[in-house]
Short mmCIF file of C-alpha atoms in Angstrom, two decimals:
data_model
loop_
_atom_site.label_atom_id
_atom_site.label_comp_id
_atom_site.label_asym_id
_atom_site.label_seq_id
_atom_site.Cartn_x
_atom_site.Cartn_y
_atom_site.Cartn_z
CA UNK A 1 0.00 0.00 0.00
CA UNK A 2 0.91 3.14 -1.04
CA UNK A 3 1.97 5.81 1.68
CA UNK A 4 -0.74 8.14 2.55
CA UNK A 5 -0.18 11.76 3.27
CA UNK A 6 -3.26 14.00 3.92
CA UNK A 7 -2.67 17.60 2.52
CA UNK A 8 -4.92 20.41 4.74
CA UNK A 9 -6.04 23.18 2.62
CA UNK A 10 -5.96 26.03 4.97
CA UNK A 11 -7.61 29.16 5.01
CA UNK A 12 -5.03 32.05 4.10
CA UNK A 13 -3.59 33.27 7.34
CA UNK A 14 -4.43 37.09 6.60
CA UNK A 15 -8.06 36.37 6.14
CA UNK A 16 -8.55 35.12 9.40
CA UNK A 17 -6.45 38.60 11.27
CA UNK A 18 -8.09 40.52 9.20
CA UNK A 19 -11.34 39.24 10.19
CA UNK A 20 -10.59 38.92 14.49
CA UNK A 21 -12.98 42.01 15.32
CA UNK A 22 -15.90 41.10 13.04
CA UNK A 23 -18.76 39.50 13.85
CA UNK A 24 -18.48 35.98 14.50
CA UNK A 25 -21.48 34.88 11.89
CA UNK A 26 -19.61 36.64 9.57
CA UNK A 27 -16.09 35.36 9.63
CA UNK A 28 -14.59 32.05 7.65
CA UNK A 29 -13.36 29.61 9.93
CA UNK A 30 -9.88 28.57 10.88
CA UNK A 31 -10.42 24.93 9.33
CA UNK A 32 -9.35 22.06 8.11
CA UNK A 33 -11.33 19.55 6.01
CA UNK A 34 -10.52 17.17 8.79
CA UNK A 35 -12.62 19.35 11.43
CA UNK A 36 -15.64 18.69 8.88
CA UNK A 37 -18.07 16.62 10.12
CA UNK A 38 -17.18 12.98 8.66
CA UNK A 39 -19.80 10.60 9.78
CA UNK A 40 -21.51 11.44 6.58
CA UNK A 41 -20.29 8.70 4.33
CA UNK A 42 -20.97 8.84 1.00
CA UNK A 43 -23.01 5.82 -0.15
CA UNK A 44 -21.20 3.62 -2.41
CA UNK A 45 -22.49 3.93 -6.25
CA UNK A 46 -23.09 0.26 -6.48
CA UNK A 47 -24.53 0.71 -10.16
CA UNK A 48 -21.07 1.63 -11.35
CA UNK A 49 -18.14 -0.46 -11.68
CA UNK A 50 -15.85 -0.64 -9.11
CA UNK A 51 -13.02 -3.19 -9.39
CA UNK A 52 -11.10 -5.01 -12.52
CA UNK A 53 -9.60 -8.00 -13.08
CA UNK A 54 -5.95 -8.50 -12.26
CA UNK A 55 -4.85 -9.19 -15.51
CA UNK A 56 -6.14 -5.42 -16.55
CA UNK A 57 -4.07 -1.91 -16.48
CA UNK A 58 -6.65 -0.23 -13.90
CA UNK A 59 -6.06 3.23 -14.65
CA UNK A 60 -6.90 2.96 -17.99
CA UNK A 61 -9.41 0.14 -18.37
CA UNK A 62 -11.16 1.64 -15.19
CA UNK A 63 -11.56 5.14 -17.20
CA UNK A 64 -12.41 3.78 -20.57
CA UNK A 65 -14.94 1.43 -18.30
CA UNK A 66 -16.42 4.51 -16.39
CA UNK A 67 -16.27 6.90 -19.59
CA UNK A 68 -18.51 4.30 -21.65
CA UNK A 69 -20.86 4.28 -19.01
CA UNK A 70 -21.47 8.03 -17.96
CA UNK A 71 -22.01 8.05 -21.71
CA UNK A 72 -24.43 5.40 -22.01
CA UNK A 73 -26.10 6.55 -18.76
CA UNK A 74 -26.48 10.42 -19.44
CA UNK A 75 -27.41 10.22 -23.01
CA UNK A 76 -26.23 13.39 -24.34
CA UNK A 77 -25.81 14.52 -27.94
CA UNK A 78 -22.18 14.93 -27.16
CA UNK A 79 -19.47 13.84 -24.64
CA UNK A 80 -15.69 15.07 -24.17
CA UNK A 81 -14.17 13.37 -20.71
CA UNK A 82 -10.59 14.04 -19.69
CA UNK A 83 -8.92 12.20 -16.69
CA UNK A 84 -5.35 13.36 -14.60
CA UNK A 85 -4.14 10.64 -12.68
CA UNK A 86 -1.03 11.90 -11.52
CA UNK A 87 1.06 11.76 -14.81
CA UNK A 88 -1.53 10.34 -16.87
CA UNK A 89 -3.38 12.09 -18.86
CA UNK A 90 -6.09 10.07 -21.06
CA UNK A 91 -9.67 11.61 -22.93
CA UNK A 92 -12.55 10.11 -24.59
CA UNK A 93 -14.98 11.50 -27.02
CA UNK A 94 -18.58 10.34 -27.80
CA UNK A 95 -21.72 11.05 -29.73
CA UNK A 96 -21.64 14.15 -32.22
CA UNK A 97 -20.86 17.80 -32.54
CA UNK A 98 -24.17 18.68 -33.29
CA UNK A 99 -27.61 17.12 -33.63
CA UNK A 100 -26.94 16.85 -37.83
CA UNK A 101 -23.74 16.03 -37.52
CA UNK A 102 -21.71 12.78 -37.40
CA UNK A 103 -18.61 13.99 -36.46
CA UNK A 104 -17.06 13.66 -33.34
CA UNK A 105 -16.48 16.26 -30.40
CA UNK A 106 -12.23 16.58 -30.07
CA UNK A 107 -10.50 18.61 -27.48
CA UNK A 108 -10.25 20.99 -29.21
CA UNK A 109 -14.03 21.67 -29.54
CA UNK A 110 -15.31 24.78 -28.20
CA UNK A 111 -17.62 24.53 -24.94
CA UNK A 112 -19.43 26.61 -22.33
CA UNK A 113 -17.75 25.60 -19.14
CA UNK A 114 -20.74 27.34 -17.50
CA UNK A 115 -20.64 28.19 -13.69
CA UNK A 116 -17.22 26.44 -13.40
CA UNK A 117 -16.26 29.69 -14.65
CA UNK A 118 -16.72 30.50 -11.41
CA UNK A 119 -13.44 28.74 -9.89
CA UNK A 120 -11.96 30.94 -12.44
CA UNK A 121 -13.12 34.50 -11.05
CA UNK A 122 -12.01 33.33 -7.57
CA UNK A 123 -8.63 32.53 -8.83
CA UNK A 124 -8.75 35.80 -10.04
CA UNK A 125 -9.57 37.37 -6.97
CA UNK A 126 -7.12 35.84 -4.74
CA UNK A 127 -3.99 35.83 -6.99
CA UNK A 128 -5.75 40.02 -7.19
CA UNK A 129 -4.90 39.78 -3.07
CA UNK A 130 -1.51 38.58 -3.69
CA UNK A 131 -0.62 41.58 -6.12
CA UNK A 132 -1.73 43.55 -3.27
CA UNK A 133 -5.00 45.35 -5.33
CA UNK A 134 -7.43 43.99 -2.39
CA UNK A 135 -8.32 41.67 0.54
CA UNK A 136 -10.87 39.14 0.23
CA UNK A 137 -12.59 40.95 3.51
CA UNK A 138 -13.31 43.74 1.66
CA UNK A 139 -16.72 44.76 1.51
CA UNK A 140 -18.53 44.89 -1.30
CA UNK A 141 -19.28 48.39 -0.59
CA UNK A 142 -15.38 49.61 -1.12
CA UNK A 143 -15.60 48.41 -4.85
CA UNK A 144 -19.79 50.26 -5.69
CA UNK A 145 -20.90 51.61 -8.54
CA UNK A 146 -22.69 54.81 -9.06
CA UNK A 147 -22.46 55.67 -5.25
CA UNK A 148 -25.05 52.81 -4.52
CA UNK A 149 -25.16 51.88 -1.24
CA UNK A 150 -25.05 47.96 -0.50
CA UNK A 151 -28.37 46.30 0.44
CA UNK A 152 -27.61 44.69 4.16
CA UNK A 153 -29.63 42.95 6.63
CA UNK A 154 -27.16 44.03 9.55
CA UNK A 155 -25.04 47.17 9.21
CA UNK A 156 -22.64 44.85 11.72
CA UNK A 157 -22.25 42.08 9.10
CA UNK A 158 -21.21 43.75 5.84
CA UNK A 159 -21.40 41.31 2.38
CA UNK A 160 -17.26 40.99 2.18
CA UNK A 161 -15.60 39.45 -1.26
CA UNK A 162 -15.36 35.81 -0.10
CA UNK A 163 -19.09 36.02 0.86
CA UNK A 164 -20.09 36.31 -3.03
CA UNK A 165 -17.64 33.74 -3.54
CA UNK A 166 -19.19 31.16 -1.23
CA UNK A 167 -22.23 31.96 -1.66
CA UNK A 168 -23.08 33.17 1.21
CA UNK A 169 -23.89 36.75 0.66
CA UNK A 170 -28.19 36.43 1.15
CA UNK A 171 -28.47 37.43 -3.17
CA UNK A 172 -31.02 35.82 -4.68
CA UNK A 173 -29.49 33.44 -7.59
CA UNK A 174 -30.48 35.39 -10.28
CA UNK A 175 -31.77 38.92 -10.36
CA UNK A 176 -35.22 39.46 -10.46
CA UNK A 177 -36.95 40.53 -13.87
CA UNK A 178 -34.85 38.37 -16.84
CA UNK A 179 -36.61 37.83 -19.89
CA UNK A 180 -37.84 33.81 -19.92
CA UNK A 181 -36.25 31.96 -22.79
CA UNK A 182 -33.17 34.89 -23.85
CA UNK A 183 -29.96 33.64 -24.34
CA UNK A 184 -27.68 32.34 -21.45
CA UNK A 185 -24.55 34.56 -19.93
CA UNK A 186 -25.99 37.86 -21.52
CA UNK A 187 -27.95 39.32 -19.00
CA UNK A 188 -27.95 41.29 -16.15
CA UNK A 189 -25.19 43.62 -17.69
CA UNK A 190 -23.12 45.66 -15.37
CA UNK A 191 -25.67 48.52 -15.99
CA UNK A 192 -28.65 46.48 -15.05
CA UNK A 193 -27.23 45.14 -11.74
CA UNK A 194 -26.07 48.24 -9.98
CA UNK A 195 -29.66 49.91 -11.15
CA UNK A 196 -31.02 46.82 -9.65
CA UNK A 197 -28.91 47.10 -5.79
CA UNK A 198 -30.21 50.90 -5.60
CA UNK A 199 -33.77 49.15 -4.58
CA UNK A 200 -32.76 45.92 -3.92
CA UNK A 201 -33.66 44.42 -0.22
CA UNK A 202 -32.07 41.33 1.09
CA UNK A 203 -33.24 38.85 3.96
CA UNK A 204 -30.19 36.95 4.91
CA UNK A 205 -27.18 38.26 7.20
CA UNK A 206 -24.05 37.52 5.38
CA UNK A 207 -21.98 34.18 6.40
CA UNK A 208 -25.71 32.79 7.53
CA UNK A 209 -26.61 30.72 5.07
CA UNK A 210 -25.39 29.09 1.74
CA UNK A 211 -27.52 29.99 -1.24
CA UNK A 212 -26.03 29.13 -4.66
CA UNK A 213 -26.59 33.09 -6.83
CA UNK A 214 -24.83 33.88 -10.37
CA UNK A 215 -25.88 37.10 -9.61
CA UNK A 216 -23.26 37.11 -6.62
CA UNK A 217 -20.67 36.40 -8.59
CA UNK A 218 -21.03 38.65 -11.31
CA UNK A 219 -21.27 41.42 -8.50
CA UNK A 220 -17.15 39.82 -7.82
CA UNK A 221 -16.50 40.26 -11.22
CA UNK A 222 -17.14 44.06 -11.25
CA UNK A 223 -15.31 44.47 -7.57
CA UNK A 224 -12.43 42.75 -9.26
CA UNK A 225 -12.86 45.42 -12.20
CA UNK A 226 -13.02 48.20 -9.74
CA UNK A 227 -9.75 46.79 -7.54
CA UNK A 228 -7.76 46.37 -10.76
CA UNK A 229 -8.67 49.30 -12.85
CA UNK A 230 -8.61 46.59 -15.86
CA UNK A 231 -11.73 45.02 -17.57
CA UNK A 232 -12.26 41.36 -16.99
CA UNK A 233 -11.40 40.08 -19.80
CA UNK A 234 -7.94 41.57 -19.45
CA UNK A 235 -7.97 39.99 -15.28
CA UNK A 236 -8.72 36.49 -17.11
CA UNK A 237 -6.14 36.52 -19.28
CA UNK A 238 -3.36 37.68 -16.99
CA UNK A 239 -4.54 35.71 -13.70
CA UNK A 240 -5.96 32.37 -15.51
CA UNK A 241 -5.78 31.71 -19.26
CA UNK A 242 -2.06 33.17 -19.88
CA UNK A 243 -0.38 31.23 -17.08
CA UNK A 244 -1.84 28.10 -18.09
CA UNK A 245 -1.50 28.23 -21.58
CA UNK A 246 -5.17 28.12 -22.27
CA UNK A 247 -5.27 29.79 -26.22
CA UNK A 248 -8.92 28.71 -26.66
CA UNK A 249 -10.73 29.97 -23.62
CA UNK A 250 -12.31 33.62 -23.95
CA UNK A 251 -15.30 35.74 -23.27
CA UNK A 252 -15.33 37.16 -27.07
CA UNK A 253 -15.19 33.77 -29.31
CA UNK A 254 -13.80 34.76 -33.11
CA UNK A 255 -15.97 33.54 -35.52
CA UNK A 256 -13.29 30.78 -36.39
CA UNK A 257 -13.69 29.26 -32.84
CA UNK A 258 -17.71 29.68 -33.25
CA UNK A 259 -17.62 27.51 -35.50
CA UNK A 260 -15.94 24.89 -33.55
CA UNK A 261 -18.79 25.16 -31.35
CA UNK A 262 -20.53 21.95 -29.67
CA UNK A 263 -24.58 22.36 -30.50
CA UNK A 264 -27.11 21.30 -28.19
CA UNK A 265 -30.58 21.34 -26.89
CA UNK A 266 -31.89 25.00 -26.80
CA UNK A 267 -28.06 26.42 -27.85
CA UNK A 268 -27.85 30.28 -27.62
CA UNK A 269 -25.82 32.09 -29.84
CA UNK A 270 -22.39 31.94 -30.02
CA UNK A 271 -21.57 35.94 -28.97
CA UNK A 272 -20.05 38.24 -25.92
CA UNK A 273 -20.58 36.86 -22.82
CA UNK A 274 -19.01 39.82 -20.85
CA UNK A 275 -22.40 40.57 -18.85
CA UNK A 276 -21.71 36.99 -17.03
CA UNK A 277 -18.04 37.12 -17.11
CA UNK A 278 -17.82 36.31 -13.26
CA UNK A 279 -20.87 33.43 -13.17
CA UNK A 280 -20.48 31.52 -16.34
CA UNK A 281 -19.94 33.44 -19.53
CA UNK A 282 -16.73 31.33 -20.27
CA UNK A 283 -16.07 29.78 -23.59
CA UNK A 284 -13.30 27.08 -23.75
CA UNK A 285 -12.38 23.50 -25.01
CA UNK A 286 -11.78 20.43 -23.17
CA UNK A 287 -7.82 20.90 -24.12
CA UNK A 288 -7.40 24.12 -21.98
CA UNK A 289 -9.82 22.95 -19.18
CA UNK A 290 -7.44 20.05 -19.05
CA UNK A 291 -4.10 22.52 -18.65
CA UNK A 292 -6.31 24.36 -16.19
CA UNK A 293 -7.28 21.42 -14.23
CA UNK A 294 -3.72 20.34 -14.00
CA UNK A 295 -2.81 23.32 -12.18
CA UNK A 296 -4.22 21.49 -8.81
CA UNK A 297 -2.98 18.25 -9.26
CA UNK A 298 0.63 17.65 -9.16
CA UNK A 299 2.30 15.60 -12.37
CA UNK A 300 6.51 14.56 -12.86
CA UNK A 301 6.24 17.75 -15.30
CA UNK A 302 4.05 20.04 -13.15
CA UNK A 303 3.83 21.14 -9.82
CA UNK A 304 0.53 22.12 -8.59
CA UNK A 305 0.05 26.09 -9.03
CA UNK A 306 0.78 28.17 -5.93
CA UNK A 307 -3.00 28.99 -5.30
CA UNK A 308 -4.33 25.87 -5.63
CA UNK A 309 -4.37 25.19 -1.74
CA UNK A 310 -6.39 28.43 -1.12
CA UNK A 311 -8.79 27.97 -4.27
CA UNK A 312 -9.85 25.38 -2.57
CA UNK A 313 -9.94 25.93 1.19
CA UNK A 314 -13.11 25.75 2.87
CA UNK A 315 -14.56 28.59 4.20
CA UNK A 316 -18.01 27.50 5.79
CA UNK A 317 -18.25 23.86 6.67
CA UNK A 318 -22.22 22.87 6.53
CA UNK A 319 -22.84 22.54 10.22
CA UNK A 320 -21.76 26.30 10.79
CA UNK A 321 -24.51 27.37 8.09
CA UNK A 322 -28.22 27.40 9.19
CA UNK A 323 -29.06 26.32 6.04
CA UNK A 324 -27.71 25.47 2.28
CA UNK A 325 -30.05 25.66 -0.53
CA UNK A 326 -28.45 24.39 -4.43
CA UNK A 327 -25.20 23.13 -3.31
CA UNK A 328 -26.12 19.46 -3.19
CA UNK A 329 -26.56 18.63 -7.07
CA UNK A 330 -23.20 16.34 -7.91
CA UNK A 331 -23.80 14.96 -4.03
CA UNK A 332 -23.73 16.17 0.17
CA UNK A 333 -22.12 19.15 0.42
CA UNK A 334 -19.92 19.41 3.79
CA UNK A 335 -18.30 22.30 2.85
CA UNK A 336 -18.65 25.63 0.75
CA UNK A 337 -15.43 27.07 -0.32
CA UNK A 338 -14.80 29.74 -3.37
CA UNK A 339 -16.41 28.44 -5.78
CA UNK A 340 -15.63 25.04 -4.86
CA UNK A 341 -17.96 22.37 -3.23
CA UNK A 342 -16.14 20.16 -0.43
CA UNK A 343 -17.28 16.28 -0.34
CA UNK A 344 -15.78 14.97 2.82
CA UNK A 345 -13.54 11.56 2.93
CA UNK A 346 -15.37 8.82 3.14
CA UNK A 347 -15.41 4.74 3.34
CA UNK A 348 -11.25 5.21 3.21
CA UNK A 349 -11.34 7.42 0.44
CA UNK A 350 -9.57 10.98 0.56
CA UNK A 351 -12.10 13.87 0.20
CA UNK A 352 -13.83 15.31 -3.23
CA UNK A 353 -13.35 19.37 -4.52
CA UNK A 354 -15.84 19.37 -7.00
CA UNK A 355 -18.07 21.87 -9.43
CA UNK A 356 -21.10 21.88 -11.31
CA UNK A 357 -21.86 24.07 -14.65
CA UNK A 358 -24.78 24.78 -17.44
CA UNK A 359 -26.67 26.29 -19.56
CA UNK A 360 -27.10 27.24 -23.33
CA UNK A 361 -27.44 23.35 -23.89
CA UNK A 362 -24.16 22.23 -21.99
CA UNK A 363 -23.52 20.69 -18.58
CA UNK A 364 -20.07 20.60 -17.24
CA UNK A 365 -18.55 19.04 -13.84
CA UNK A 366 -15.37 18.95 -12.51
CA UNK A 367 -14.26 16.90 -9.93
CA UNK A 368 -10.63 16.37 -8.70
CA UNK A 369 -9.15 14.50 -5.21
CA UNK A 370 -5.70 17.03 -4.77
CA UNK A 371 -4.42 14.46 -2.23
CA UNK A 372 -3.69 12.14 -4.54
CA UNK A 373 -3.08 13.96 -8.25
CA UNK A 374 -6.77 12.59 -9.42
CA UNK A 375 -9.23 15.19 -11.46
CA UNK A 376 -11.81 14.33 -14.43
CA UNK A 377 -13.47 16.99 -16.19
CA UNK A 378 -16.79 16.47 -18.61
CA UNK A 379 -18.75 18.50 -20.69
CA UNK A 380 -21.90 16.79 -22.51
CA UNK A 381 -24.63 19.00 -24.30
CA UNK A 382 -27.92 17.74 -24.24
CA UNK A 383 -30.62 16.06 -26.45
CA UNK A 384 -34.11 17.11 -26.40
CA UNK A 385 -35.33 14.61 -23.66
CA UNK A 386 -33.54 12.17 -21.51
CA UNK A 387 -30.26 13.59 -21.11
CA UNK A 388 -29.42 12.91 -17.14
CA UNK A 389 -26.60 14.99 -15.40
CA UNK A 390 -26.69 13.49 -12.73
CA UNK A 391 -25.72 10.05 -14.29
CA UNK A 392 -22.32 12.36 -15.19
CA UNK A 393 -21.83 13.57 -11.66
CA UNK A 394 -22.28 10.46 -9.90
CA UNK A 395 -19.96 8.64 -12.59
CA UNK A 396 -17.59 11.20 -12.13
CA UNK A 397 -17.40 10.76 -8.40
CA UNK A 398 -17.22 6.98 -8.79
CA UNK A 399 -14.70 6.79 -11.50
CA UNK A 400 -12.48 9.40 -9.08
CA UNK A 401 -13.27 6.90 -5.95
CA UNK A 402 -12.34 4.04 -7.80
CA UNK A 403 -8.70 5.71 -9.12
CA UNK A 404 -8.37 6.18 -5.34
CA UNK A 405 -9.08 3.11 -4.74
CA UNK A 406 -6.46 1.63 -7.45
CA UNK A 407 -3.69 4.20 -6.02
CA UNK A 408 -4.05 2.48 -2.15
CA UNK A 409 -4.36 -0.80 -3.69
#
């Protein structure tokens, strides 16, 4: 058996000083995943395989084994998986590009990663802290618009950065009065949400509860704006796409890479998806998602990036929250970090950082185990009826527990 060393992912020392005379509902917690409350144990997905014969190379034959499956399971149009495994890399594609077409999706495919964008605006934001432009306990209110003054429940509990970023701020998910049936990641534009705040009431103290909200996040992306006195699109390339080498991924698609685009079930256009830079405007391919993935995982040619550890601390384990509402899709939810949904260790295996995407006929998950070099990433677009997610997050999961289960083995 393999020696087993179990890596805590600590909040960032400053966070916690410069939080030591707020309110104590308000503050993220000096924790470690292995303070988490671990009697929860994640049932065992007996419908998916879980061991090989000896006479098989695991690794592989256990993704190609899993891969077939999600497939078969989710019935989507189209299917791009990627696995890390500490140096291995492998990927799979399946179905078609489009609902006409009987070509192939490839890495190089262009895809809405959908809210995973997310994990990307709080990379931004905390490699922002490092450069010294801001603190993640910054309120809101430093980085307004228009001289609006921030909606709060208690005027002792201000909405601070990592609040929108574990979202835990009390907004609403999406802000009230979109047009049913427009196109995804073009709406509320800057504009539209800072009119919106000048009469907007909320009803939960920040650091309360967890509430999943897009519209939080796109709120970050304009702080981040504000801090940096550069648009977003200039803060993703410099903080994410440039260090990792990721050519493909953008807010403004060319018409070249439009055309590259997977099609499925109620696809918006292919167009400027600055309005939802910060909650899921980003276009990509399963190529650079698999450079940007690497970045936690450690490989013999790549160390994990410096921020990985912090990207994926835990701020708010779930029995410090009164309540969590739209956290639980890909499974429990013990913790709520930036962006990032903690699964705690269970039945012997290390714990889960995982996150959920869609929209604009794509679903995307991502789910990686840091402790021991493992991620998968998947992107499927969807068919008109039957297409199942969830088959692809609980695949995902097992496929990752079972690779963890090969590495002690």
């Amino acid at each position: 058996m393999k020696k087993h060393f179990l890596k805590y992912l600590m909040i960032p020392v400053a966070l916690l000083t410069l939080n030591a005379c707020s309110q104590r509902s308000s503050l993220p917690p000096a924790t470690q995943p292995s303070m988490l409350n671990q009697q929860n144990s994640v049932p065992e997905l007996t419908q998916w395989p879980t061991a090989l014969s000896p006479n098989v190379s695991n690794a592989s034959a256990l993704f190609d084994k899993y891969a077939s499956q999600i497939y078969q399971k989710s019935h989507p149009q189209g299917m791009v998986i990627v696995m890390i495994n500490n140096s291995q890399t492998l990927n799979r594609s399946f179905g078609t590009t489009t609902p006409e077409s009987r070509n192939a999706p490839s890495m190089n495919s262009l895809i809405r990663i959908a809210s995973v964008t997310k994990l990307m605006t709080s990379e931004v934001m905390l490699k922002l802290q490092d450069d010294g432009k801001l603190l993640v306990t910054d309120p809101l209110q430093k980085y307004s618009y228009y001289g609006v003054d921030i909606p709060l429940v208690s005027a002792q509990s201000p909405i601070r950065l990592y609040h929108l970023a574990s979202h835990t701020s009390g907004f609403p998910r999406e802000q009230p009065g979109g047009k049913w049936g427009r196109p995804v990641f073009i709406w509320p534009t800057h504009d539209d949400r800072w009119n919106w705040l000048k009469k907007a009431t909320l009803t939960s103290t920040a650091g309360d509860q967890a509430a999943y909200s897009n519209l939080a996040y796109d709120l970050l992306a304009d702080a981040l704006v504000k801090a940096s006195g550069k648009s977003y699109p200039q803060l993703l390339q410099q903080y994410v796409t440039q260090p990792a080498g990721m050519t493909n991924t953008t807010l403004t698609p060319t018409p070249a890479q439009c055309q590259r685009l997977l099609v499925g079930y109620k696809p918006s256009p292919c167009s400027d998806t600055i309005a939802a830079a910060g909650s899921g405007g980003v276009y990509s391919t399963p190529a650079d998602m698999q450079r940007w993935m690497q970045g936690f995982l450690t490989s013999h040619n790549a160390m994990r990036k410096a921020t990985a550890s912090k990207e994926q601390s835990v701020y708010f384990p779930r029995n410090r929250l009164s309540s969590i509402e739209g956290m639980d899709v890909a499974g429990r939810a013990d913790g709520v970090g930036l962006g990032w949904v903690y699964m705690a260790p269970a039945n012997g295996i290390p714990a889960i950082y995982q996150k959920t995407g869609g929209g604009g006929g794509f679903n995307t998950y991502m789910a990686t185990i840091p402790e021991l070099n493992i991620g998968v990433f998947v992107v499927i677009t969807r068919k008109p009826n039957g297409t199942k997610f969830s088959e692809v997050t609980q695949g995902t999961n097992a496929l990752v527990r079972a690779l963890a289960k090969d590495f002690y083995q």
